mmCIF file of C-alpha atoms in Angstrom:
data_model
loop_
_atom_site.group_PDB
_atom_site.id
_atom_site.type_symbol
_atom_site.label_atom_id
_atom_site.label_comp_id
_atom_site.label_asym_id
_atom_site.label_seq_id
_atom_site.Cartn_x
_atom_site.Cartn_y
_atom_site.Cartn_z
ATOM 1 C CA MET A 21 240.435 149.228 -93.705
ATOM 2 C CA ILE A 22 237.598 149.571 -91.255
ATOM 3 C CA ARG A 23 238.070 147.121 -88.284
ATOM 4 C CA PHE A 24 235.135 145.935 -86.379
ATOM 5 C CA PRO A 25 236.928 144.502 -83.097
ATOM 6 C CA TYR A 26 233.363 143.509 -81.185
ATOM 7 C CA VAL A 27 231.054 142.231 -83.877
ATOM 8 C CA ARG A 28 232.200 138.600 -83.417
ATOM 9 C CA GLU A 29 231.798 138.943 -79.674
ATOM 10 C CA ALA A 30 228.088 140.891 -80.366
ATOM 11 C CA LEU A 31 227.180 138.168 -82.534
ATOM 12 C CA THR A 32 227.831 135.393 -80.589
ATOM 13 C CA GLN A 33 226.304 136.963 -77.595
ATOM 14 C CA VAL A 34 223.045 137.289 -79.204
ATOM 15 C CA PHE A 35 222.377 133.747 -80.130
ATOM 16 C CA SER A 36 224.103 132.638 -76.658
ATOM 17 C CA LYS A 37 221.893 131.454 -73.435
ATOM 18 C CA PRO A 38 221.494 134.623 -70.989
ATOM 19 C CA SER A 39 223.763 133.995 -67.743
ATOM 20 C CA THR A 40 221.118 134.367 -65.549
ATOM 21 C CA GLU A 41 220.365 131.499 -63.231
ATOM 22 C CA LYS A 42 216.635 130.201 -63.593
ATOM 23 C CA TYR A 43 216.574 129.619 -59.965
ATOM 24 C CA PRO A 44 213.320 128.990 -58.430
ATOM 25 C CA PHE A 45 212.116 127.005 -61.358
ATOM 26 C CA VAL A 46 214.924 125.331 -61.735
ATOM 27 C CA LYS A 47 216.781 124.087 -58.470
ATOM 28 C CA LYS A 48 220.604 124.170 -58.207
ATOM 29 C CA GLU A 49 222.770 121.987 -55.930
ATOM 30 C CA ALA A 50 224.509 123.035 -53.424
ATOM 31 C CA PRO A 51 228.852 122.761 -53.994
ATOM 32 C CA GLU A 52 230.548 120.442 -52.458
ATOM 33 C CA ASN A 53 230.660 120.316 -48.666
ATOM 34 C CA TYR A 54 228.132 123.319 -48.457
ATOM 35 C CA ARG A 55 227.107 124.009 -45.222
ATOM 36 C CA GLY A 56 223.923 124.726 -45.098
ATOM 37 C CA ARG A 57 220.400 123.704 -42.723
ATOM 38 C CA ILE A 58 221.390 121.467 -39.486
ATOM 39 C CA LYS A 59 220.130 117.650 -39.073
ATOM 40 C CA PHE A 60 220.341 116.271 -35.626
ATOM 41 C CA HIS A 61 220.644 112.399 -35.202
ATOM 42 C CA PRO A 62 219.170 112.105 -31.812
ATOM 43 C CA ASP A 63 219.641 108.177 -32.070
ATOM 44 C CA ARG A 64 223.321 108.833 -31.879
ATOM 45 C CA CYS A 65 224.072 111.369 -29.080
ATOM 46 C CA ILE A 66 225.260 110.449 -25.632
ATOM 47 C CA ASN A 67 224.864 114.245 -24.090
ATOM 48 C CA CYS A 68 228.522 114.942 -23.901
ATOM 49 C CA GLY A 69 227.762 118.789 -24.514
ATOM 50 C CA MET A 70 230.661 119.484 -26.977
ATOM 51 C CA CYS A 71 228.990 121.086 -28.857
ATOM 52 C CA ILE A 72 227.454 123.611 -26.621
ATOM 53 C CA ARG A 73 231.100 124.498 -25.653
ATOM 54 C CA VAL A 74 232.293 124.889 -29.039
ATOM 55 C CA CYS A 75 229.354 127.106 -30.169
ATOM 56 C CA SER A 76 230.166 130.715 -30.381
ATOM 57 C CA PRO A 77 226.783 132.448 -30.755
ATOM 58 C CA GLY A 78 225.200 129.927 -28.425
ATOM 59 C CA ALA A 79 222.859 128.565 -30.846
ATOM 60 C CA ILE A 80 222.646 124.909 -29.141
ATOM 61 C CA VAL A 81 219.881 124.825 -26.411
ATOM 62 C CA ARG A 82 219.627 122.027 -24.057
ATOM 63 C CA THR A 83 217.039 120.699 -21.613
ATOM 64 C CA VAL A 84 217.510 117.979 -19.369
ATOM 65 C CA GLU A 85 214.175 116.565 -17.459
ATOM 66 C CA LYS A 86 214.626 114.155 -15.141
ATOM 67 C CA GLN A 87 213.110 110.725 -15.434
ATOM 68 C CA GLU A 88 213.174 107.576 -13.486
ATOM 69 C CA ASP A 89 215.315 105.736 -15.997
ATOM 70 C CA GLY A 90 217.363 108.355 -17.000
ATOM 71 C CA ASP A 91 217.893 111.677 -18.191
ATOM 72 C CA LEU A 92 215.550 112.926 -21.381
ATOM 73 C CA VAL A 93 217.719 115.590 -23.304
ATOM 74 C CA THR A 94 216.240 117.769 -25.547
ATOM 75 C CA MET A 95 218.434 119.081 -27.939
ATOM 76 C CA GLU A 96 217.352 122.431 -30.509
ATOM 77 C CA PHE A 97 219.632 124.074 -32.459
ATOM 78 C CA HIS A 98 218.720 127.169 -33.617
ATOM 79 C CA MET A 99 219.378 128.077 -37.035
ATOM 80 C CA ASP A 100 218.422 131.071 -36.880
ATOM 81 C CA SER A 101 221.279 132.037 -34.549
ATOM 82 C CA CYS A 102 223.661 129.561 -35.966
ATOM 83 C CA THR A 103 226.490 130.979 -38.390
ATOM 84 C CA PHE A 104 227.450 127.684 -39.678
ATOM 85 C CA CYS A 105 230.690 127.264 -38.805
ATOM 86 C CA GLN A 106 230.214 123.217 -38.272
ATOM 87 C CA MET A 107 232.407 123.100 -35.137
ATOM 88 C CA CYS A 108 229.516 121.582 -33.691
ATOM 89 C CA ALA A 109 229.720 118.774 -36.283
ATOM 90 C CA ASP A 110 233.639 118.620 -36.521
ATOM 91 C CA PHE A 111 233.677 118.368 -33.036
ATOM 92 C CA CYS A 112 231.071 115.658 -32.203
ATOM 93 C CA THR A 113 232.557 112.235 -31.233
ATOM 94 C CA LYS A 114 229.631 110.087 -32.714
ATOM 95 C CA ASN A 115 228.676 112.364 -35.875
ATOM 96 C CA SER A 116 225.417 112.839 -34.692
ATOM 97 C CA ILE A 117 224.815 116.647 -36.324
ATOM 98 C CA GLU A 118 225.176 117.070 -40.042
ATOM 99 C CA LEU A 119 225.244 119.993 -42.061
ATOM 100 C CA THR A 120 223.236 119.249 -45.002
ATOM 101 C CA LYS A 121 223.443 121.055 -48.491
ATOM 102 C CA ASP A 122 219.926 122.142 -47.921
ATOM 103 C CA TYR A 123 219.660 126.305 -48.163
ATOM 104 C CA GLU A 124 216.584 127.139 -48.465
ATOM 105 C CA MET A 125 215.709 128.082 -44.569
ATOM 106 C CA VAL A 126 213.242 130.765 -45.583
ATOM 107 C CA ALA A 127 210.715 130.755 -42.662
ATOM 108 C CA SER A 128 208.138 133.525 -41.848
ATOM 109 C CA ASP A 129 207.666 131.321 -38.221
ATOM 110 C CA PRO A 130 210.634 131.325 -36.058
ATOM 111 C CA LYS A 131 209.855 127.831 -34.685
ATOM 112 C CA ASP A 132 210.673 126.269 -38.458
ATOM 113 C CA LEU A 133 214.163 126.997 -37.957
ATOM 114 C CA ILE A 134 214.643 125.275 -34.747
ATOM 115 C CA GLU A 135 215.785 121.857 -35.540
ATOM 116 C CA SER A 136 215.291 119.653 -32.076
ATOM 117 C CA GLY A 137 215.728 116.394 -31.141
ATOM 118 C CA THR A 138 214.784 114.273 -27.517
ATOM 119 C CA PHE A 139 216.734 111.090 -26.742
ATOM 120 C CA LEU A 140 216.719 108.920 -23.126
ATOM 121 C CA LYS A 141 220.065 108.914 -21.670
ATOM 122 C CA LYS A 142 219.845 105.988 -19.543
ATOM 123 C CA LYS A 143 221.426 105.819 -16.146
ATOM 124 C CA PRO A 144 224.734 103.977 -15.584
ATOM 125 C CA VAL A 145 223.625 100.191 -14.716
ATOM 126 C CA PRO A 146 224.800 99.885 -11.373
ATOM 127 C CA LYS A 147 227.647 97.039 -10.792
ATOM 128 C CA LYS A 148 227.365 94.018 -9.217
ATOM 129 C CA PRO A 149 229.465 93.970 -6.037
ATOM 130 C CA ILE A 150 232.482 91.684 -5.844
ATOM 131 C CA SER A 151 232.328 88.743 -4.183
ATOM 132 C CA ASP A 152 234.591 87.052 -1.897
ATOM 133 C CA GLU A 153 235.541 84.052 -3.219
ATOM 134 C CA LEU A 154 238.344 83.611 -4.933
ATOM 135 C CA PRO A 155 237.923 82.792 -9.294
ATOM 136 C CA PRO A 156 238.978 78.952 -9.368
ATOM 137 C CA ALA A 157 242.344 79.232 -10.536
ATOM 138 C CA PRO A 158 243.279 78.076 -14.373
ATOM 139 C CA LYS A 159 244.248 75.079 -15.256
ATOM 140 C CA VAL A 160 247.119 74.198 -16.447
ATOM 141 C CA ASP A 161 247.249 71.227 -18.912
ATOM 142 C CA ASP A 162 250.988 72.604 -20.453
ATOM 143 C CA PRO A 163 253.207 69.140 -19.581
ATOM 144 C CA GLU A 164 256.449 70.736 -20.119
ATOM 145 C CA MET A 165 255.739 73.297 -17.190
ATOM 146 C CA MET B 25 188.902 151.434 -63.991
ATOM 147 C CA PHE B 26 192.659 152.359 -63.108
ATOM 148 C CA LYS B 27 192.691 151.543 -59.570
ATOM 149 C CA LYS B 28 192.642 147.638 -61.274
ATOM 150 C CA LEU B 29 195.295 148.363 -63.308
ATOM 151 C CA ILE B 30 197.000 150.356 -61.105
ATOM 152 C CA ASP B 31 196.865 147.278 -58.006
ATOM 153 C CA ASN B 32 197.745 144.441 -60.810
ATOM 154 C CA SER B 33 200.780 146.172 -61.535
ATOM 155 C CA THR B 34 202.130 147.166 -58.334
ATOM 156 C CA ALA B 35 201.645 143.698 -57.274
ATOM 157 C CA LYS B 36 204.222 142.748 -60.002
ATOM 158 C CA SER B 37 206.281 145.685 -59.153
ATOM 159 C CA PRO B 38 207.296 144.915 -55.444
ATOM 160 C CA TRP B 39 210.303 148.099 -54.310
ATOM 161 C CA ILE B 40 213.081 146.705 -51.967
ATOM 162 C CA TYR B 41 214.659 148.811 -49.948
ATOM 163 C CA HIS B 42 217.932 147.816 -47.741
ATOM 164 C CA ILE B 43 218.389 148.943 -44.509
ATOM 165 C CA ASN B 44 221.695 147.921 -42.991
ATOM 166 C CA ALA B 45 221.702 147.702 -39.199
ATOM 167 C CA GLY B 46 225.278 147.481 -38.288
ATOM 168 C CA SER B 47 225.666 144.227 -40.368
ATOM 169 C CA CYS B 48 229.571 143.283 -41.684
ATOM 170 C CA ASN B 49 228.614 143.312 -44.994
ATOM 171 C CA GLY B 50 228.187 139.932 -45.921
ATOM 172 C CA CYS B 51 224.398 139.425 -46.204
ATOM 173 C CA ASP B 52 224.588 143.411 -47.787
ATOM 174 C CA ILE B 53 226.737 142.052 -50.232
ATOM 175 C CA GLU B 54 224.868 139.140 -50.929
ATOM 176 C CA LEU B 55 221.677 141.082 -51.285
ATOM 177 C CA VAL B 56 223.376 143.377 -54.009
ATOM 178 C CA ALA B 57 224.678 139.931 -56.040
ATOM 179 C CA VAL B 58 220.689 138.961 -55.940
ATOM 180 C CA LEU B 59 219.908 142.123 -58.242
ATOM 181 C CA THR B 60 222.897 141.515 -60.109
ATOM 182 C CA PRO B 61 222.703 139.493 -63.915
ATOM 183 C CA ARG B 62 223.266 136.419 -62.710
ATOM 184 C CA TYR B 63 221.084 135.805 -59.657
ATOM 185 C CA ASP B 64 218.804 138.450 -61.502
ATOM 186 C CA ALA B 65 215.581 139.307 -58.812
ATOM 187 C CA GLU B 66 214.666 142.086 -61.071
ATOM 188 C CA ARG B 67 212.515 139.733 -63.473
ATOM 189 C CA PHE B 68 210.512 139.299 -60.787
ATOM 190 C CA GLY B 69 209.724 143.171 -60.685
ATOM 191 C CA PHE B 70 211.946 143.917 -57.853
ATOM 192 C CA LYS B 71 213.779 146.772 -57.645
ATOM 193 C CA LEU B 72 216.095 148.532 -55.365
ATOM 194 C CA ALA B 73 214.398 152.156 -53.892
ATOM 195 C CA GLY B 74 216.278 154.985 -52.823
ATOM 196 C CA THR B 75 214.210 156.257 -50.261
ATOM 197 C CA PRO B 76 211.800 154.336 -47.398
ATOM 198 C CA ARG B 77 208.908 156.423 -48.767
ATOM 199 C CA HIS B 78 208.449 154.272 -52.034
ATOM 200 C CA ALA B 79 209.273 151.055 -50.717
ATOM 201 C CA ASP B 80 207.342 147.884 -50.318
ATOM 202 C CA ILE B 81 208.974 145.597 -48.688
ATOM 203 C CA VAL B 82 212.423 146.695 -46.355
ATOM 204 C CA VAL B 83 215.383 144.208 -45.838
ATOM 205 C CA VAL B 84 216.336 144.577 -42.957
ATOM 206 C CA SER B 85 220.403 142.939 -42.277
ATOM 207 C CA GLY B 86 222.718 143.531 -39.056
ATOM 208 C CA PRO B 87 221.941 143.124 -35.379
ATOM 209 C CA VAL B 88 220.743 146.590 -34.268
ATOM 210 C CA THR B 89 223.599 148.464 -32.966
ATOM 211 C CA SER B 90 222.679 151.365 -30.724
ATOM 212 C CA GLN B 91 224.306 154.270 -33.160
ATOM 213 C CA SER B 92 221.576 152.631 -35.947
ATOM 214 C CA LYS B 93 218.393 151.983 -33.388
ATOM 215 C CA GLU B 94 217.382 155.528 -33.999
ATOM 216 C CA ARG B 95 217.545 155.541 -37.477
ATOM 217 C CA LEU B 96 216.351 151.722 -38.062
ATOM 218 C CA ILE B 97 213.109 153.230 -35.688
ATOM 219 C CA ARG B 98 213.167 156.722 -37.965
ATOM 220 C CA THR B 99 213.523 155.130 -41.261
ATOM 221 C CA LEU B 100 210.531 151.690 -40.268
ATOM 222 C CA GLU B 101 208.115 154.223 -39.535
ATOM 223 C CA GLN B 102 208.872 156.230 -43.148
ATOM 224 C CA VAL B 103 207.614 153.387 -45.033
ATOM 225 C CA PRO B 104 203.845 153.294 -45.950
ATOM 226 C CA GLU B 105 201.524 150.727 -44.854
ATOM 227 C CA PRO B 106 200.822 147.442 -45.949
ATOM 228 C CA ARG B 107 205.000 146.706 -45.990
ATOM 229 C CA VAL B 108 206.593 143.668 -45.896
ATOM 230 C CA ILE B 109 210.037 143.593 -42.864
ATOM 231 C CA VAL B 110 212.552 140.876 -44.111
ATOM 232 C CA SER B 111 215.381 139.694 -42.171
ATOM 233 C CA LEU B 112 218.141 138.930 -43.650
ATOM 234 C CA GLY B 113 220.649 136.134 -41.753
ATOM 235 C CA SER B 114 221.151 135.155 -38.431
ATOM 236 C CA CYS B 115 222.361 138.882 -36.878
ATOM 237 C CA PRO B 116 218.445 140.857 -37.270
ATOM 238 C CA ARG B 117 216.280 137.588 -35.927
ATOM 239 C CA SER B 118 218.829 136.818 -32.781
ATOM 240 C CA CYS B 119 222.273 139.060 -32.640
ATOM 241 C CA ASN B 120 224.365 136.183 -33.887
ATOM 242 C CA VAL B 121 227.263 135.837 -32.419
ATOM 243 C CA PHE B 122 227.061 139.459 -31.489
ATOM 244 C CA LYS B 123 224.194 139.097 -28.552
ATOM 245 C CA GLY B 124 225.744 140.258 -25.167
ATOM 246 C CA SER B 125 228.006 142.610 -26.612
ATOM 247 C CA TYR B 126 226.749 146.261 -25.051
ATOM 248 C CA SER B 127 226.797 148.065 -28.232
ATOM 249 C CA VAL B 128 223.704 146.138 -29.785
ATOM 250 C CA GLU B 129 220.280 146.874 -29.016
ATOM 251 C CA GLY B 130 218.566 144.001 -31.064
ATOM 252 C CA PRO B 131 217.283 141.506 -32.040
ATOM 253 C CA LEU B 132 215.091 143.405 -34.778
ATOM 254 C CA ASP B 133 211.623 141.853 -33.484
ATOM 255 C CA LYS B 134 211.961 144.321 -30.169
ATOM 256 C CA PHE B 135 211.134 146.937 -32.701
ATOM 257 C CA CYS B 136 208.821 145.493 -34.962
ATOM 258 C CA HIS B 137 207.174 142.521 -36.596
ATOM 259 C CA VAL B 138 209.063 140.413 -38.826
ATOM 260 C CA ASP B 139 207.261 138.969 -41.379
ATOM 261 C CA ILE B 140 209.512 136.571 -43.371
ATOM 262 C CA SER B 141 213.254 135.621 -42.207
ATOM 263 C CA VAL B 142 216.039 134.195 -44.270
ATOM 264 C CA ALA B 143 218.470 132.559 -42.303
ATOM 265 C CA GLY B 144 222.379 131.621 -43.003
ATOM 266 C CA CYS B 145 225.511 133.711 -42.268
ATOM 267 C CA ALA B 146 225.564 134.677 -45.122
ATOM 268 C CA PRO B 147 222.425 133.217 -46.856
ATOM 269 C CA LYS B 148 222.771 131.745 -50.650
ATOM 270 C CA PRO B 149 221.368 134.227 -52.884
ATOM 271 C CA GLU B 150 218.938 131.662 -53.914
ATOM 272 C CA ALA B 151 217.167 131.659 -50.572
ATOM 273 C CA ILE B 152 217.086 135.488 -50.874
ATOM 274 C CA VAL B 153 215.782 134.768 -53.636
ATOM 275 C CA LEU B 154 212.985 132.669 -52.549
ATOM 276 C CA GLY B 155 212.721 134.804 -49.679
ATOM 277 C CA LEU B 156 211.830 137.934 -51.303
ATOM 278 C CA ALA B 157 209.395 135.857 -53.862
ATOM 279 C CA GLN B 158 207.626 135.092 -50.067
ATOM 280 C CA ALA B 159 207.295 138.248 -48.947
ATOM 281 C CA ALA B 160 205.848 139.748 -52.515
ATOM 282 C CA GLN B 161 203.195 136.856 -51.969
ATOM 283 C CA LEU B 162 202.451 138.245 -48.531
ATOM 284 C CA LEU B 163 202.269 141.758 -49.388
ATOM 285 C CA LYS B 164 199.726 140.659 -52.302
ATOM 286 C CA GLN B 165 197.837 139.013 -48.940
ATOM 287 C CA LYS B 166 198.367 142.645 -47.281
ATOM 288 C CA ARG B 167 197.286 144.630 -50.073
ATOM 289 C CA GLU B 168 193.938 142.324 -50.235
ATOM 290 C CA GLU B 169 193.099 143.049 -46.798
ATOM 291 C CA ALA B 170 193.445 145.902 -46.613
ATOM 292 C CA ALA B 171 191.299 146.810 -49.942
ATOM 293 C CA GLN B 172 188.401 144.358 -47.809
ATOM 294 C CA LYS B 173 188.745 146.541 -45.198
#
């Protein structure tokens, strides 16, 4: 008896969909915890500089501009220099750096690959000088004392 | 008569040439993955050419090391105009973690104009497909400009 071992396989392949992903026409969502385009929230940043310290390719540039009421801090994340290791986001205590699921980082102009944010770091308010007068003694209402 | 036919066919079949200028191989395997049936860039007509003289789009990966610098320049000179240079990953754009190394001479834009850069380390195959599609569009534009002159 003649056996056709691959007939079933061949027939299923003929009638099944191709395994090619129809990418530009059907967008595919990146998997969970994908580290893509960087998003920076300047309103949460406190200018501690931890992200710059842990960045191995040195992709984060900070420029500080002195102003009357504080420092104008600009953080630039150069995504054309980034390794997408997420160390900056992990070390950020204020969660101001976020790596989104956007993976379509294609640019003809290199400026499109820079994520930047500016915020004002206010000077600390000078504390009031401590007065020489002693504070009033607390009243004792407890009768047992 | 034949010229129009040839122009139409070449626009739909840009050939890529891949240069590894000291890459860690991460971007290279992603580029090869793009040409396999899963992400199939060949449905847009892309084909990996064996020689730079046949290529329209040059894909460069890796920071330019001092060993590969001479070869890179020599290879790029052989690519006929109009050409589109695509930088793959972070390395050719900025040398990534290798910047400042004694054996790295990059980034790539010291030696030639980079038309399209795909960011990521390594970029997702979908991003490479998108970058190549943009490169093909740019190539078509460049050809039209060259024809008008």
